[in-house]
Coordinates of C-alpha atoms in Angstrom, one line a residue:
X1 CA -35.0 -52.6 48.8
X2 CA -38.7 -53.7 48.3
X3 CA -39.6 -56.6 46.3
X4 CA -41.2 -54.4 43.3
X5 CA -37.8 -52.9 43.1
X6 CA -36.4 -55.5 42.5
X7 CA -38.8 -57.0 40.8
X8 CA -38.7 -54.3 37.7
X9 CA -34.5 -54.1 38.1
X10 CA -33.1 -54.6 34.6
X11 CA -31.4 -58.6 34.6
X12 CA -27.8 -58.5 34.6
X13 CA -27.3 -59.0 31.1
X14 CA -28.9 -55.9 30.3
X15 CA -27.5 -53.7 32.5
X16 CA -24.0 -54.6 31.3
X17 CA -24.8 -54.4 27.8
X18 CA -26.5 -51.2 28.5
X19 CA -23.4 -49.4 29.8
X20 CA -21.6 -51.2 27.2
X21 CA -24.3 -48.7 25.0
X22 CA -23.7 -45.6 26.9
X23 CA -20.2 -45.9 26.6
X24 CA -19.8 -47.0 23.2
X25 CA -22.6 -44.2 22.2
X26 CA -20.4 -41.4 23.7
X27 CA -17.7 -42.0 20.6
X28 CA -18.1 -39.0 17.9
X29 CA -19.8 -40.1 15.0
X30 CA -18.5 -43.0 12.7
X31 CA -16.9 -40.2 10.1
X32 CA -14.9 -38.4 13.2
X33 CA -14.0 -41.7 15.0
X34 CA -12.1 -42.7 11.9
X35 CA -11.0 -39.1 11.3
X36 CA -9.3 -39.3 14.5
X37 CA -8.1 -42.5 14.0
X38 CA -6.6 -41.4 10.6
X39 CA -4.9 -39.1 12.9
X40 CA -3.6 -41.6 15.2
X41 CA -2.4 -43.6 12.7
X42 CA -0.6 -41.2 11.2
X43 CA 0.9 -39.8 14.4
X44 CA 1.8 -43.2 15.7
X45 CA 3.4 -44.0 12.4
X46 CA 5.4 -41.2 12.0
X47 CA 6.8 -41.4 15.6
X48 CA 7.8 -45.3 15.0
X49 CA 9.2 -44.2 11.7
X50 CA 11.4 -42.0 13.6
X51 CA 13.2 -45.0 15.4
X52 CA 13.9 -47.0 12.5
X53 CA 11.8 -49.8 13.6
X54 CA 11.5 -53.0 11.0
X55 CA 9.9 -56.1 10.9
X56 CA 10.9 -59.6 9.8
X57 CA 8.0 -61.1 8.2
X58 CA 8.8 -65.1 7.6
X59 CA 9.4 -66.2 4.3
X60 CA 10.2 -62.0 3.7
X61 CA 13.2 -61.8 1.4
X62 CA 14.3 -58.4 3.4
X63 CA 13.3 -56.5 6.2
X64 CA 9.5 -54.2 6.2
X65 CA 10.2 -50.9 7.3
X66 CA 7.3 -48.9 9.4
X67 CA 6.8 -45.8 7.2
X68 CA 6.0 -42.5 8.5
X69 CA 2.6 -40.6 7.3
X70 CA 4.2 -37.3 8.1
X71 CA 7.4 -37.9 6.6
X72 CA 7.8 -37.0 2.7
X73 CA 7.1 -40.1 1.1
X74 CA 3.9 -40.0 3.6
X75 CA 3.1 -36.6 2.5
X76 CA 3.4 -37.9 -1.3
X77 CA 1.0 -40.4 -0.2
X78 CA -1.2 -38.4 1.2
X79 CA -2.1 -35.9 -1.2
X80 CA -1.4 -38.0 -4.4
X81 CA -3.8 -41.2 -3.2
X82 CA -7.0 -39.6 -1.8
X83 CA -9.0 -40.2 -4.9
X84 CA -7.9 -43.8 -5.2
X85 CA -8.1 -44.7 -1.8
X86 CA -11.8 -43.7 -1.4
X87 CA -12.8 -45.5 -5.2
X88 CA -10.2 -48.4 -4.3
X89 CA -12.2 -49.0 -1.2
X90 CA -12.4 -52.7 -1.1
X91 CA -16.0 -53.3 -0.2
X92 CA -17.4 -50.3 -2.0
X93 CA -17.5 -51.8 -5.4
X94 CA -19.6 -54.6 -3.8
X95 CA -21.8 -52.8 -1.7
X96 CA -22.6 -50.4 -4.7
X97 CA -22.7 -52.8 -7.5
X98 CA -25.3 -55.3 -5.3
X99 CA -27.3 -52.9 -4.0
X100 CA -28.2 -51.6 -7.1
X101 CA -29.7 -55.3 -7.8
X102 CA -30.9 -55.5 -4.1
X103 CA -32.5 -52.2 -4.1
X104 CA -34.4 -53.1 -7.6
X105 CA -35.8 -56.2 -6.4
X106 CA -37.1 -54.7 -3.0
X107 CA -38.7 -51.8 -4.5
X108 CA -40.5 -53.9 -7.2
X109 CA -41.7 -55.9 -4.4
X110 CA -40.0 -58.9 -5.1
X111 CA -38.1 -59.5 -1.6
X112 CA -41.4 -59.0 0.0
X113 CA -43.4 -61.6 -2.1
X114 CA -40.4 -64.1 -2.0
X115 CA -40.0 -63.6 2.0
X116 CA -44.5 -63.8 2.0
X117 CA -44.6 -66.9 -0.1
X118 CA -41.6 -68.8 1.3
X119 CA -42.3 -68.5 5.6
X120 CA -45.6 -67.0 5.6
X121 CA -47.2 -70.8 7.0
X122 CA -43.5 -71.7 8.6
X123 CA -44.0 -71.9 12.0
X124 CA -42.7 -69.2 14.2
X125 CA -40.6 -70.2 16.1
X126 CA -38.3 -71.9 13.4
X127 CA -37.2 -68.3 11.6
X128 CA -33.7 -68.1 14.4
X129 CA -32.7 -70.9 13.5
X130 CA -33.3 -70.7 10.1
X131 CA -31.7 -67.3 10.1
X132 CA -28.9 -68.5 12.0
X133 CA -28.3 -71.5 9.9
X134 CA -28.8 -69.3 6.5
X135 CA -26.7 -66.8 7.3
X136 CA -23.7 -69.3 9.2
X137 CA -24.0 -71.1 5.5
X138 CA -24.1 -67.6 3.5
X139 CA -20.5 -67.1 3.3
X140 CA -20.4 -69.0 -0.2
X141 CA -21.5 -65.3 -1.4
X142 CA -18.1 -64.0 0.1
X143 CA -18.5 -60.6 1.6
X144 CA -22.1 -59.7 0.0
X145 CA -23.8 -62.1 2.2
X146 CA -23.5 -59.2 5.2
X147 CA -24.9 -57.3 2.7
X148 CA -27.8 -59.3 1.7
X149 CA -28.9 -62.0 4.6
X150 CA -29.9 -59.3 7.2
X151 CA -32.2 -57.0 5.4
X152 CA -33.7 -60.5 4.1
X153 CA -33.8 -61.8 7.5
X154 CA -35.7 -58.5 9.3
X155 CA -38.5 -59.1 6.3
X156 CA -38.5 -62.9 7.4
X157 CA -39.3 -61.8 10.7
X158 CA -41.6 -59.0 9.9
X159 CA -43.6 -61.2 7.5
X160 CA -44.0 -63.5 10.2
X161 CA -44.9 -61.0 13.4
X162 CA -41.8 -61.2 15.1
X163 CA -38.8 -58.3 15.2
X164 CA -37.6 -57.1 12.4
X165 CA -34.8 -55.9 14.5
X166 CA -34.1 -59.4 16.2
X167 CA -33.9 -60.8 12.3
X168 CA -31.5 -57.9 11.0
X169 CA -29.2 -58.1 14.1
X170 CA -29.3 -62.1 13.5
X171 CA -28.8 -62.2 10.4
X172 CA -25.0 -60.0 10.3
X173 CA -23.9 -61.7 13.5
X174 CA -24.6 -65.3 12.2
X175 CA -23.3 -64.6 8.7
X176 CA -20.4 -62.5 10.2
X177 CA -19.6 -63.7 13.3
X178 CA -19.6 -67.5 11.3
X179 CA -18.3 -66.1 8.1
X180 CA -15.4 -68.6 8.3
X181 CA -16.9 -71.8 8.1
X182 CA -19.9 -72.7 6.3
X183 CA -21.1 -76.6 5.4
X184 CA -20.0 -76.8 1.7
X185 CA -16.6 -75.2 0.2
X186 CA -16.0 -72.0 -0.4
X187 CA -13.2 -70.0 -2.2
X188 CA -12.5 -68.9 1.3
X189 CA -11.4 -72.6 1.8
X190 CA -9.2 -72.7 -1.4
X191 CA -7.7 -69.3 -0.9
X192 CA -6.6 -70.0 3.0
X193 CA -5.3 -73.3 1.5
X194 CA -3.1 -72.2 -0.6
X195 CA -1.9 -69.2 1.6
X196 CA -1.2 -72.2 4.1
X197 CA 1.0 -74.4 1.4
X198 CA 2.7 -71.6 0.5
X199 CA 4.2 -71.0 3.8
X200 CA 4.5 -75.2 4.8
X201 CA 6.4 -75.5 1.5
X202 CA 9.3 -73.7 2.6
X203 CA 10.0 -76.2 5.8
X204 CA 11.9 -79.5 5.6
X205 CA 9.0 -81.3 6.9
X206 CA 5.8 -79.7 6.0
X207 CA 3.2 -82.0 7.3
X208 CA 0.5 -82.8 4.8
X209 CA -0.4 -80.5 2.1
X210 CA -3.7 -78.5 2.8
X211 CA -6.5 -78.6 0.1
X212 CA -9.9 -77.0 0.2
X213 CA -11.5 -80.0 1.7
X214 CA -9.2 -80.1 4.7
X215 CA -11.1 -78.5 7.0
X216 CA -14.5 -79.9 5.6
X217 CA -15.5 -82.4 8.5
X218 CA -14.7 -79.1 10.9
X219 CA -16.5 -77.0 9.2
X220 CA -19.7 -79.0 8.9
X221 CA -19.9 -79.7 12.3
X222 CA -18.9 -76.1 13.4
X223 CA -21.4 -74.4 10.9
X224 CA -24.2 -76.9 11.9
X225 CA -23.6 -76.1 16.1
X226 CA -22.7 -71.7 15.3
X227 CA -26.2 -71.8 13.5
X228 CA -28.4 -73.7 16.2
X229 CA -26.4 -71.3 18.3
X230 CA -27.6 -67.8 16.7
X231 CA -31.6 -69.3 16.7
X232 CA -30.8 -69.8 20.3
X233 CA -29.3 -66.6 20.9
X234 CA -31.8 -64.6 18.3
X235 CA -35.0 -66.2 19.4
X236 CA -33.9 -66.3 23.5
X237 CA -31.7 -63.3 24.3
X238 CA -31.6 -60.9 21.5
X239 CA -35.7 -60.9 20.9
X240 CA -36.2 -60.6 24.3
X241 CA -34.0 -57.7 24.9
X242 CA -35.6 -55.6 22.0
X243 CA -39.2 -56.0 23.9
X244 CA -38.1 -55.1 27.1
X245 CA -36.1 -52.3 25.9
X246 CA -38.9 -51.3 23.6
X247 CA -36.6 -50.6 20.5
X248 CA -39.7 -49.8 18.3
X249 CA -40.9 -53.2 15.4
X250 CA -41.7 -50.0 13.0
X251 CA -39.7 -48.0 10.6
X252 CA -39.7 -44.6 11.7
X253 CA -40.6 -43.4 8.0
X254 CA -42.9 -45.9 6.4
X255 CA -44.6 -43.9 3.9
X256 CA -43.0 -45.6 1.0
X257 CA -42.6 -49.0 2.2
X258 CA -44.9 -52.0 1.1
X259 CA -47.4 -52.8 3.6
X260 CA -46.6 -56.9 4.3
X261 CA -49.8 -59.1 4.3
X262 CA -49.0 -63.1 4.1
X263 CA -51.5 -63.9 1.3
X264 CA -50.2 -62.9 -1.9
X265 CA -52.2 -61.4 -4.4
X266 CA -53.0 -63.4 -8.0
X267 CA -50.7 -60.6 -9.8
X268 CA -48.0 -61.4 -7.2
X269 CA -48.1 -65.6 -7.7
X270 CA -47.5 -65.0 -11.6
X271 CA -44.7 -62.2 -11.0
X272 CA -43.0 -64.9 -9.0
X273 CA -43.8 -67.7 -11.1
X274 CA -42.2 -65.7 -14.2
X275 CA -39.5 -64.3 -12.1
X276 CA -38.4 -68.4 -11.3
X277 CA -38.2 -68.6 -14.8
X278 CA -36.6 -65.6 -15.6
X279 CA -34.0 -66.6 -12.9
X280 CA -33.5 -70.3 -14.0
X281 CA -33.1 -69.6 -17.2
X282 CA -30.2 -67.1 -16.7
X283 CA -28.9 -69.9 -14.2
X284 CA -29.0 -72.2 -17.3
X285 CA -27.1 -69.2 -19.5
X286 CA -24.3 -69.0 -17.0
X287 CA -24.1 -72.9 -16.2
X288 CA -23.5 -73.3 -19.9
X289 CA -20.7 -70.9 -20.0
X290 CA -18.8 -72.5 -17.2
X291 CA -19.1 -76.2 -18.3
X292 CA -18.2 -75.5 -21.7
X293 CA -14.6 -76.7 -21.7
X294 CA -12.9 -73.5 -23.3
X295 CA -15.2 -71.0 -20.7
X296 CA -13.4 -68.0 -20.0
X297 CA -14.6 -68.7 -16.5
X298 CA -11.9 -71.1 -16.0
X299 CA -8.6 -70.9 -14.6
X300 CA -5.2 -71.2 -17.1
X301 CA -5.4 -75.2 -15.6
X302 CA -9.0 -75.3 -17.2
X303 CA -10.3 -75.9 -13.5
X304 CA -12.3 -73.2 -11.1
X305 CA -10.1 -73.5 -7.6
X306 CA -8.0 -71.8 -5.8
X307 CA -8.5 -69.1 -8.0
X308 CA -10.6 -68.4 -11.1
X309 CA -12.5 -65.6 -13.3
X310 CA -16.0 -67.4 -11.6
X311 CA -15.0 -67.1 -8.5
X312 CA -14.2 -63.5 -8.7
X313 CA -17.5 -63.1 -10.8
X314 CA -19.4 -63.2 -7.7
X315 CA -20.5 -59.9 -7.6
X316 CA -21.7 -59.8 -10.8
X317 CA -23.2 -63.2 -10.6
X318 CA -25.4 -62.1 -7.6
X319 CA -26.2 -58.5 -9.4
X320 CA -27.7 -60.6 -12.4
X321 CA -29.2 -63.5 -9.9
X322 CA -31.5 -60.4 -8.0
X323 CA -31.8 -57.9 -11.5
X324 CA -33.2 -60.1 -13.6
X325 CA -36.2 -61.9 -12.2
X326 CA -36.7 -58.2 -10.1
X327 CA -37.1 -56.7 -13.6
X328 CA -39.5 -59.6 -14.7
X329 CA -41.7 -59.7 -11.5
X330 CA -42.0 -56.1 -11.5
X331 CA -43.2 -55.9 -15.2
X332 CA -45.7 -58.7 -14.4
X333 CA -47.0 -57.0 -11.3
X334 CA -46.7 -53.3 -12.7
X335 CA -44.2 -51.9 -10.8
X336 CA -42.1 -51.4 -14.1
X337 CA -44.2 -50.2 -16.5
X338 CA -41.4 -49.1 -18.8
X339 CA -37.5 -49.4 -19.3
X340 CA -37.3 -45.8 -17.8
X341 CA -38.0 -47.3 -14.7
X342 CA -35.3 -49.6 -14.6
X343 CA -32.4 -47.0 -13.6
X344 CA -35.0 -44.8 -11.7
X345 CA -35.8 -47.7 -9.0
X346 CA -32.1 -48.1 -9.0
X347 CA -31.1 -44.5 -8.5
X348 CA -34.0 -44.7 -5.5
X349 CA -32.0 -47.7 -4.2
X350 CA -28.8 -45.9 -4.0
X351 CA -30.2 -42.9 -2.0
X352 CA -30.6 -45.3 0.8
X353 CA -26.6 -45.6 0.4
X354 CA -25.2 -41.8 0.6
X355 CA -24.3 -42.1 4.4
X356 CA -22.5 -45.2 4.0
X357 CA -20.8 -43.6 0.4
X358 CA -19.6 -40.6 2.7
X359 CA -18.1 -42.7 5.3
X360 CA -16.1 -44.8 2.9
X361 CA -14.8 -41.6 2.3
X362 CA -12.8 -41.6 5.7
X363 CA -13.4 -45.1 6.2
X364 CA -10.5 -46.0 2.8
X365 CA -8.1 -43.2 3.7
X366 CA -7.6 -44.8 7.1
X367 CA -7.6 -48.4 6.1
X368 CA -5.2 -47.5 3.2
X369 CA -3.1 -45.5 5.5
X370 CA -3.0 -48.3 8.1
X371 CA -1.7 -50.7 5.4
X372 CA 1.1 -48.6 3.7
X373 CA 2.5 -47.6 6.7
X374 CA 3.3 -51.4 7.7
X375 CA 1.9 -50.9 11.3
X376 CA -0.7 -53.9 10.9
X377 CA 2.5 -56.6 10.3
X378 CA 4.2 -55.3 13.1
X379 CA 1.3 -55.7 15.5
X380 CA 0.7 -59.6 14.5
X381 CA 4.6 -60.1 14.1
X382 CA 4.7 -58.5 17.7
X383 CA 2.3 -60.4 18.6
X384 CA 3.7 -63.7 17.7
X385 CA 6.7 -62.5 19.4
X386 CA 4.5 -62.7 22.6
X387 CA 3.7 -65.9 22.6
X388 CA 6.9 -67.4 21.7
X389 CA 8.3 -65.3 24.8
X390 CA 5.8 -67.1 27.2
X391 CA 7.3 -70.6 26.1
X392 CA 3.4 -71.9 25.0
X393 CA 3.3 -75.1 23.2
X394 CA 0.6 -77.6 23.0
X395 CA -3.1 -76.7 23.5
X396 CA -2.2 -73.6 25.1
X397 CA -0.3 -72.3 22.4
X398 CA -3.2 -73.1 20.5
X399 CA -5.9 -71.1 22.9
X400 CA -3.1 -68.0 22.8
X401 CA -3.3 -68.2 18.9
X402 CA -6.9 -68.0 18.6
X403 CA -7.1 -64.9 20.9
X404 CA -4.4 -63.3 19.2
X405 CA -6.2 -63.8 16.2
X406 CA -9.5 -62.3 17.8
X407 CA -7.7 -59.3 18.8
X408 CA -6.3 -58.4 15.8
X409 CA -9.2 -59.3 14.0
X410 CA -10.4 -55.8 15.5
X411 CA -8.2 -53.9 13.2
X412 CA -7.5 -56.2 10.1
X413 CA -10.8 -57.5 8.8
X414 CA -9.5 -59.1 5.5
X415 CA -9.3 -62.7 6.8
X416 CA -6.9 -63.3 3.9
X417 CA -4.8 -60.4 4.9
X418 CA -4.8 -61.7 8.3
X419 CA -4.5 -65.4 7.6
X420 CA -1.2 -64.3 5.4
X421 CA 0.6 -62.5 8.1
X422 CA 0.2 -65.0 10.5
X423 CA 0.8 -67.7 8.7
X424 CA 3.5 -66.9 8.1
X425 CA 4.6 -66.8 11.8
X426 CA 2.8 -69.5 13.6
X427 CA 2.4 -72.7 10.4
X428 CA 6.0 -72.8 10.9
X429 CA 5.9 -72.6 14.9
X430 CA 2.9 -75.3 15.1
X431 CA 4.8 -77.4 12.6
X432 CA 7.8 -77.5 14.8
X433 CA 6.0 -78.5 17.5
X434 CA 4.7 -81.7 15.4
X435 CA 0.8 -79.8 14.3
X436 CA -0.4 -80.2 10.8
X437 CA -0.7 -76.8 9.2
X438 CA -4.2 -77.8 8.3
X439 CA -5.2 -77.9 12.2
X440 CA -3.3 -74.0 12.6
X441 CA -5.7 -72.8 9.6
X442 CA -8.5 -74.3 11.6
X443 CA -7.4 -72.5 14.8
X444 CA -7.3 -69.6 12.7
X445 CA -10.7 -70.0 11.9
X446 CA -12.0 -69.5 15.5
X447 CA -10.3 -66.3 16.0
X448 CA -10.8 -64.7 12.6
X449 CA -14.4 -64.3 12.5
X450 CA -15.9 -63.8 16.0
X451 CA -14.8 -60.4 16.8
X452 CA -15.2 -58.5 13.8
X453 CA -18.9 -57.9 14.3
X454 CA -17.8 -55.8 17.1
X455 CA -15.6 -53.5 15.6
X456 CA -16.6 -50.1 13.9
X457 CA -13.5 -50.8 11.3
X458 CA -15.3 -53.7 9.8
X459 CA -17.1 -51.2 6.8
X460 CA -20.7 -53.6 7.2
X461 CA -21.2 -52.4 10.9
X462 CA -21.8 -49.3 9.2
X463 CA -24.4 -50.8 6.7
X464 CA -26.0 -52.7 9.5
X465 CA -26.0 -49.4 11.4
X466 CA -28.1 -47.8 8.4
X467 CA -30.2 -50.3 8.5
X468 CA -31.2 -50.3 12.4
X469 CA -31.5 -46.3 12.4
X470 CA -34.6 -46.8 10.3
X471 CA -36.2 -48.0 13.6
X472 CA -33.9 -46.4 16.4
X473 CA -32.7 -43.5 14.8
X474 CA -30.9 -42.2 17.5
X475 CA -29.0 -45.7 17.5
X476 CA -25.3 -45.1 17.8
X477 CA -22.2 -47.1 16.5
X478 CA -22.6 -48.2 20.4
X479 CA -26.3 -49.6 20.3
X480 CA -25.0 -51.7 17.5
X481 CA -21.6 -53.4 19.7
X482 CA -23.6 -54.2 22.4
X483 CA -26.4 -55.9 20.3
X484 CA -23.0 -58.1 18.5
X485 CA -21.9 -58.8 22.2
X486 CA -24.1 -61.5 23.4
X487 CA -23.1 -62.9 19.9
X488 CA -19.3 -62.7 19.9
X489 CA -18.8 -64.3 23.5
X490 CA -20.6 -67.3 23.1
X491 CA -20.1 -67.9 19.5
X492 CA -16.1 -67.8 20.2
X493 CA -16.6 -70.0 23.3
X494 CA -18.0 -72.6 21.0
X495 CA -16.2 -73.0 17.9
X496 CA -13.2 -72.9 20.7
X497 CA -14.7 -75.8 22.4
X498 CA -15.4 -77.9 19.3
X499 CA -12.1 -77.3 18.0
X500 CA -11.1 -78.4 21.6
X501 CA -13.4 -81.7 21.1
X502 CA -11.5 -82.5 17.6
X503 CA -8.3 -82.1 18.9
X504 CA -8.4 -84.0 22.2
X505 CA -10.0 -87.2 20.7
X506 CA -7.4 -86.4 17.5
X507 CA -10.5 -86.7 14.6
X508 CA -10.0 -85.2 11.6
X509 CA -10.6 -82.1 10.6
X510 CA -10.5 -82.9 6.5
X511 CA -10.3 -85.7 4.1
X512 CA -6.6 -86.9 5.1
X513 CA -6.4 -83.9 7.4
X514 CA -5.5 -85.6 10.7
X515 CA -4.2 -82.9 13.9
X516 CA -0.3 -84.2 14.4
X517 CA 1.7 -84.5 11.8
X518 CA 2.5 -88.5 11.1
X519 CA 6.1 -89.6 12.4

């Protein structure tokens, strides 16, 4: 082989992640993959179903059947729940709702003039890691961050010369791949802690209880190490990779997209300046509602955690929080000359949304028939099973829960769905072996996140997907997996190995939240 040969050969990385492309870019489209999962579901189900096979779940008063889709009660469910299951899709109520908001505030040219004035002197080279750290933190917004930070982050990085592509992609695999941890509390925190205390309140010796704050010093540390992480991986591997594989910095169709220049105009400086207003003012509005003592954003306790009408006002919170000072700024800068407008920007918005709308079509009767057939308890039961049959204790036990966790991550992406059936299963196993349940929800955390960038049942791969087709249109379901890998690997390797760090020097993980449970 001659040395310019080898000199123009692809680098390793590349050529795996580019079969990893060809092969995932030979599955049908996103609508028939789940169509034929639908099927295999269904198939699968039915033939279980046929055998009689139940499973124990812990804490279960009686016995969960696996349910046929082809039996008569399937049938029933079948043709009576279409309608509901596509509306009663879980994420399309946020998707919609927000990028109504979203959509408004990028087509009055607020996002631009935000993304202008905020990094248009930051130095290059710090947008990674600010992506990486913004979007780790991100997952106070609960599921809308994947819907928000990587558009955000491509006009970060246009604004500023680099990628869009290597911001977009950097953006969902730092605020998914992390969406687990972030540096301040979440209601993710309160709602795994109580799914946690529910289980470790049924066992003799339940260790200490688990509040929100137990995994705080973990989380910290692990959000501030994941988002140095996705800079280095964004501004060293995935940047790279997009210039030598010359994936195009352009949309393909441009014609009605704001050209990006980083001085703003004088019209631009007062729309911001009035749209800051506009938004701290409704900040003020809503910050008097929830300290006033009697605010129907409180809980029946008067208090705002685990649960609370706030914290499942997020959606709406964030609609308002990009609405309003859109509708200002675009007043003041006369992309809203009258009301009329208003609802025609927004109808333009959700144009950009009919693929993903069609999808979520096929996309909720799958999911909904996965759940109602029971098959996604008996796989983590099973699983369980497993490792209990190997005879793991200790640290192992620990490194076989997280993968399990990884794996099944692939099909159940509801982290509280996932955290209930195997909590279920394992808090009482660790707590045998002598392991607070607040380290197990830790574990937990490693493995829940990680993978689920990867996998085309996670409903935001197919957002994501939209959004990268505006510069590779050809770009497959495939393109998109092996752009998450060099994420997944590396991110998983290293929450692993700080969790590693906290348990072999025994620090701990919360306020009062030690690793072994006190003799």
């Amino acid at each position: 082989m001659s040395s310019e040969t080898r000199a123009v050969r692809p680098p390793r990385l590349d050529r795996v992640l580019n079969l990893v492309e060809r092969v995932g870019n030979k599955l049908p489209e996103p609508f028939i993959l789940f169509g034929l999962l639908f099927l295999a579901v269904a198939v699968v189900s039915t033939v279980v179903a046929a055998f009689g096979v139940t499973v124990q779940i812990p804490g279960a008063d009686a016995v969960t059947r696996i349910r046929g889709a082809f039996s008569g009660e399937g049938l029933e469910f079948l043709f009576t729940k279409m309608a509901e299951n596509f509306i009663g899709f879980p994420p399309l109520e946020t998707v919609v709702t927000i990028m109504l908001a979203v959509g408004l505030a990028e087509r009055t040219g607020l996002l631009t003039a935000m993304i202008r004035a905020a990094f248009g002197g930051a130095p290059r080279w710090v947008l990674p890691y600010a992506v990486g750290l913004v979007g780790i933190s991100s997952s106070v917004m609960a599921d809308s961050s994947m819907i928000i930070i990587p558009p955000l982050a491509a006009l970060v990085f246009k604004a500023a010369g680099r990628h869009p592509v290597a911001g977009l992609l950097g953006g969902f695999a730092a605020t998914g791949a992390g969406y687990s941890t972030a540096p301040v509390v979440t209601s993710l925190d309160a709602l795994f802690a109580g799914i946690s205390n529910k289980v470790a309140e049924t066992l003799p010796h339940a260790g200490t209880a688990v509040t929100p704050v137990s995994n705080y010093y973990f989380n910290v540390v692990s959000s501030i190490l994941l988002g140095l992480l996705a800079g280095v991986l964004i501004d060293k591997v995935i940047e790279p990779r997009l210039a030598r594989t010359g994936v195009p910095r352009e949309e393909s169709e441009v014609a009605d997209q704001p050209v990006l220049a980083v001085a703003l105009e004088p019209a631009e400086r007062r729309g911001l300046i009035w749209a800051g207003v506009a938004f701290l003012i409704a900040f003020g509005l809503v910050l008097l509602l929830v300290l006033w003592p009697d605010s129907p954003l409180r809980n029946e306790t008067g208090g705002f955690l685990p649960k609370s009408p706030l914290l499942d006002s997020v959606t709406t919170l964030i609609f308002f929080g990009f609405a309003v000072p859109a509708i200002v700024y675009g007043a003041i800068v006369g992309a809203i000359g009258r009301a009329a407008d208003v609802p025609k920007l927004m109808a333009a918005a959700l144009r950009d949304l009919t693929g993903f709308l069609v999808l979520a079509f096929m996309l909720g009767q799958f999911i909904a028939l996965f759940n109602w057939t029971n098959l996604g308890a008996w796989v983590a039961v099973s699983g369980a099973d497993l490792l209990r049959a190997l005879g793991l204790d200790g640290y192992p036990a620990f490194l076989g829960f997280m993968v399990l966790a990884s794996t099944l991550n692939l099909f159940i992406i509801s982290g509280s769905s996932l955290w209930t059936l195997m909590a279920a299963v394992f808090v009482p196993m660790f707590v045998l072996l002598g392991f607070e349940p607040g380290f197990a929800q830790a574990a937990f955390r490693v493995g829940d996140s990680a993978t689920q960038i990867m996998t085309p049942l996670n409903p935001y791969m197919i957002i994501i997907l939209g959004y990268l087709r505006r510069y590779e249109p050809n770009a497959g379901m495939g393109t998109l997996v092996a752009r998450m890998v060099p994420f997944v690997v590396p991110f998983w390797l290293v929450w692993a190995l700080i969790l590693t760090v906290f348990y072999f020097a025994d620090l701990p993980l919360g306020p009062g939240m030690g690793i072994h449970i006190a003799p």
